[in-house]
Short mmCIF file of C-alpha atoms in Angstrom, two decimals:
data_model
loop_
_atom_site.label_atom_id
_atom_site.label_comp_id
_atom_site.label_asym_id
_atom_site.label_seq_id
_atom_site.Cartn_x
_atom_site.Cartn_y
_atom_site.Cartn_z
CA UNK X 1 4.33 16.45 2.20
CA UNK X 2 7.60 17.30 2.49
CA UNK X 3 8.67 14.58 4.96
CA UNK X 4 7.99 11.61 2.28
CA UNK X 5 10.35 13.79 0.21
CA UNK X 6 13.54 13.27 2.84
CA UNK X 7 14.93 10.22 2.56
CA UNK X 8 13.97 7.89 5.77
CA UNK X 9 17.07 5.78 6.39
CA UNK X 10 20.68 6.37 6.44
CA UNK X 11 24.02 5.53 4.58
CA UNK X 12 22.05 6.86 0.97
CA UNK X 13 19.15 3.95 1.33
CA UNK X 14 15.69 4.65 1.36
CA UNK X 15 12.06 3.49 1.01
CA UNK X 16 11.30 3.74 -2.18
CA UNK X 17 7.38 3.49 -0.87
CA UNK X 18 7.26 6.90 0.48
CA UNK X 19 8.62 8.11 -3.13
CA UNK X 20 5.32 6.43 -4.10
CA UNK X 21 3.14 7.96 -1.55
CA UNK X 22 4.28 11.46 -2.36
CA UNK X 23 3.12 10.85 -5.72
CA UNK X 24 -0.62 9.90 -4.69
CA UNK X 25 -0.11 13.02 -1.50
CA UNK X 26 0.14 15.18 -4.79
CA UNK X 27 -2.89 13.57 -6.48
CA UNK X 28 -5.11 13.92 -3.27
CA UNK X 29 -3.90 17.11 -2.78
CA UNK X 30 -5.55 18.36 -6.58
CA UNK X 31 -8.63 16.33 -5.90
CA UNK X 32 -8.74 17.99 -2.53
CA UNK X 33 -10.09 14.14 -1.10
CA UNK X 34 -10.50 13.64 2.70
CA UNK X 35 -7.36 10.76 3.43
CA UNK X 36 -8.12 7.68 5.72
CA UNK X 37 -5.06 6.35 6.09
CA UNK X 38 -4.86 2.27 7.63
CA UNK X 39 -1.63 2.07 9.75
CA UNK X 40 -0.45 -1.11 11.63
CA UNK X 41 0.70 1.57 14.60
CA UNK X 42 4.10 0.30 14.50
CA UNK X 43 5.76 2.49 16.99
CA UNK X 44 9.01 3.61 14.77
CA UNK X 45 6.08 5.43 12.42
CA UNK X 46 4.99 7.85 14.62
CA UNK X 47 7.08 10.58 13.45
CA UNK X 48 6.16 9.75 10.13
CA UNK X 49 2.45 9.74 11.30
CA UNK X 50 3.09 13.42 12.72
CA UNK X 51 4.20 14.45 9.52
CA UNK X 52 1.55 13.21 7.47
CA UNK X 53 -0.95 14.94 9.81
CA UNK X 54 0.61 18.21 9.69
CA UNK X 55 0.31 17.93 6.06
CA UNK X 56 -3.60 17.28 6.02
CA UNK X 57 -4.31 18.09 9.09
CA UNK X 58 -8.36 18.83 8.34
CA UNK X 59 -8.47 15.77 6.08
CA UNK X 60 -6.48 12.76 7.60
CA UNK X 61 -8.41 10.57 10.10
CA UNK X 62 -6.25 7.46 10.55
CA UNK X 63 -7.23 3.89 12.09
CA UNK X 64 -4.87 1.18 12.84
CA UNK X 65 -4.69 -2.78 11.65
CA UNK X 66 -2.70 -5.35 10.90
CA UNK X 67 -3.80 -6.52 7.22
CA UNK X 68 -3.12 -9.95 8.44
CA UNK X 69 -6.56 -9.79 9.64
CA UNK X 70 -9.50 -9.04 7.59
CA UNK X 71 -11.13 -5.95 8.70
CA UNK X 72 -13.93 -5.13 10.23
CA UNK X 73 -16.53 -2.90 8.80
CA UNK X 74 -17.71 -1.69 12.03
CA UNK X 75 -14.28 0.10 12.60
CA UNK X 76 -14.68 2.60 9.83
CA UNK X 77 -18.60 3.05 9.63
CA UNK X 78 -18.02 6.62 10.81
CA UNK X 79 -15.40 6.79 7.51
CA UNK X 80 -18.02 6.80 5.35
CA UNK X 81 -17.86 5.44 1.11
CA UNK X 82 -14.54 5.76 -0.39
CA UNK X 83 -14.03 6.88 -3.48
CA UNK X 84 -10.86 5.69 -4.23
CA UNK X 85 -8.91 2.67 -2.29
CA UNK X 86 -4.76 3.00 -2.70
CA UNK X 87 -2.98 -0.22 -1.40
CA UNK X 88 0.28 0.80 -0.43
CA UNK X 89 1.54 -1.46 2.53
CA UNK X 90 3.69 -4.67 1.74
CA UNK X 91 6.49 -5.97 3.32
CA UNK X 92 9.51 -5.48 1.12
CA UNK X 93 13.12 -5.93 1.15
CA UNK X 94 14.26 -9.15 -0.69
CA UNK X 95 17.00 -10.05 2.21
CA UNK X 96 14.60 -10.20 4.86
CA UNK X 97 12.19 -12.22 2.91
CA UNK X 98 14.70 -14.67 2.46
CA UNK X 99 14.94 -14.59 6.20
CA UNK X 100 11.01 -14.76 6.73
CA UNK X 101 9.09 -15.53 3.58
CA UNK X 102 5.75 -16.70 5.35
CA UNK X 103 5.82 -13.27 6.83
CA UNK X 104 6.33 -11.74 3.22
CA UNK X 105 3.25 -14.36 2.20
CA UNK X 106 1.25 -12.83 5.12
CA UNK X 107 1.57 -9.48 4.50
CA UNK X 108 1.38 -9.04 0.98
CA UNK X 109 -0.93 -11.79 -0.41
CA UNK X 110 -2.94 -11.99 2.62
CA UNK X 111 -2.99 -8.42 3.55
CA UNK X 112 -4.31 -7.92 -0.22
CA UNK X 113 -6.95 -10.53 -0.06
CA UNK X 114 -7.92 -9.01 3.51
CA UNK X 115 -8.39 -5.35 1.87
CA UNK X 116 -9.91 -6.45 -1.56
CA UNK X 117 -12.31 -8.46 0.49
CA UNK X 118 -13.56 -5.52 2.43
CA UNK X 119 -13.28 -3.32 -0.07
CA UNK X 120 -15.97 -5.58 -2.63
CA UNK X 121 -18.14 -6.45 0.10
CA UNK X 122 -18.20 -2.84 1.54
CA UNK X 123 -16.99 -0.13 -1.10
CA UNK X 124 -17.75 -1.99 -4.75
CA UNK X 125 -17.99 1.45 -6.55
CA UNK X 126 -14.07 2.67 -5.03
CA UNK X 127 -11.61 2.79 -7.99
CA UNK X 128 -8.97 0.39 -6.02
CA UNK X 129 -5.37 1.42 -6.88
CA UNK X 130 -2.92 -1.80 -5.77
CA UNK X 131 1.30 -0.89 -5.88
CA UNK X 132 3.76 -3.69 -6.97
CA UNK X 133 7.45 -4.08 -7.94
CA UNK X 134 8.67 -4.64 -10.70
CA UNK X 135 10.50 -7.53 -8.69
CA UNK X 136 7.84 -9.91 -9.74
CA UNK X 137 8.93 -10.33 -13.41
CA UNK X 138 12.73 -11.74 -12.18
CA UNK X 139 16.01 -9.66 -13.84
CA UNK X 140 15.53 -8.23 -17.25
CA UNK X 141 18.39 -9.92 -19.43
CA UNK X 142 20.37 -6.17 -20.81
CA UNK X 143 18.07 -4.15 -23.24
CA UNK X 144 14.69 -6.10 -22.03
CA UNK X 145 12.02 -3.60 -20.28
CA UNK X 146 9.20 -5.46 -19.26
CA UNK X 147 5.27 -4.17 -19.27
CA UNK X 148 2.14 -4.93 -17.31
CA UNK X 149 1.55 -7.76 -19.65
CA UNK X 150 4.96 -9.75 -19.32
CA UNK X 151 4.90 -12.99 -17.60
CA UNK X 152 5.98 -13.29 -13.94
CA UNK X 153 9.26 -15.13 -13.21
CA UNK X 154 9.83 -14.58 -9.50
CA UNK X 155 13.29 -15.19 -8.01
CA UNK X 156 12.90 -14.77 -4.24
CA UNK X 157 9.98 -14.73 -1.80
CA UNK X 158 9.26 -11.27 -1.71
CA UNK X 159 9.00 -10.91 -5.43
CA UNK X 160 6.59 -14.33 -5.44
CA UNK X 161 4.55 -12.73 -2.52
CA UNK X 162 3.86 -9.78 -5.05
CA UNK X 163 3.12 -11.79 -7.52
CA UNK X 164 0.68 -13.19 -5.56
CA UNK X 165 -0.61 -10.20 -4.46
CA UNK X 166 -1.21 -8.72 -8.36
CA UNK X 167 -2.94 -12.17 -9.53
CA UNK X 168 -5.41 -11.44 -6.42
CA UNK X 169 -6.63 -7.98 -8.26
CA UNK X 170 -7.96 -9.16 -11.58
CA UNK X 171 -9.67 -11.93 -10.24
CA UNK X 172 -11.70 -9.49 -7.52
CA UNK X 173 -12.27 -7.20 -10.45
CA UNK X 174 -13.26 -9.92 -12.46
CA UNK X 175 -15.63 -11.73 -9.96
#
């Protein structure tokens, strides 16, 4: 676990998303749950994929795919029921989704509808844990915090994709 603690870029920037996944490491750590972790085996991971194995290394069985396309149950029979589904991936960065917003659309609305679909039609019992930004509610004017419950005021693609993503959730719970 202590690789999501280091930071992953350079020049003080990080991912703020591995900050995030430490936090859940710790939580499936006390529950002592087996990890099947979805990866879209993007080559510039794999040290982070070494890492994350070393860490669990009797619990962690990985697959890879591209939430772009829904998945396919047949790929993760062997996985077994889930007890808990933690959504995680998204494209972020506002600058590049200024560069590439139907990428950004792709990735985090579709990607989201991909994995809620398989997760109702194959896992309906797994609590399903999906990550935002705050990004989706636009810039607090000074002194504003905003909650769950405020209204969404996106100001650039990536923040709109999100939003898209989050209004995806309540309707699969709901439905």
């Amino acid at each position: 676990r202590d690789a999501f603690k280091r930071k992953r870029y350079g020049a003080g920037e990080y991912d703020p998303n591995f900050d995030l996944f430490d936090a859940a490491a710790d939580e499936i750590e006390r529950l002592r749950r087996e990890i099947v972790r979805c990866d879209d085996a993007c080559f510039k991971r794999d040290k982070e994929i070494a890492d994350l194995r070393d860490g669990y290394p009797s619990r962690l069985r990985m697959f890879f795919h591209d939430l772009r396309a829904p998945i396919n149950p047949v790929m993760l029979r062997d996985h077994g029921r889930f007890d808990y589904v933690a959504h995680l991936a998204a494209a972020s960065h506002v600058d590049r989704s200024i560069v590439d917003p139907i990428g950004f659309i792709l990735d985090n609305v579709l990607g989201t509808g991909h994995l809620l679909e398989y997760v109702r039609r194959n896992h309906q019992d797994a609590k399903t844990l999906v990550f935002s930004t705050d990004e989706v509610f636009g810039p607090a004017p000074h002194g504003v915090e905003y909650d769950e419950y405020s209204a969404h005021c996106s100001h650039n693609p990536y923040a709109a994709s999100k939003a898209g993503s989050e209004a995806l959730c309540p309707a699969y719970a709901i439905t």
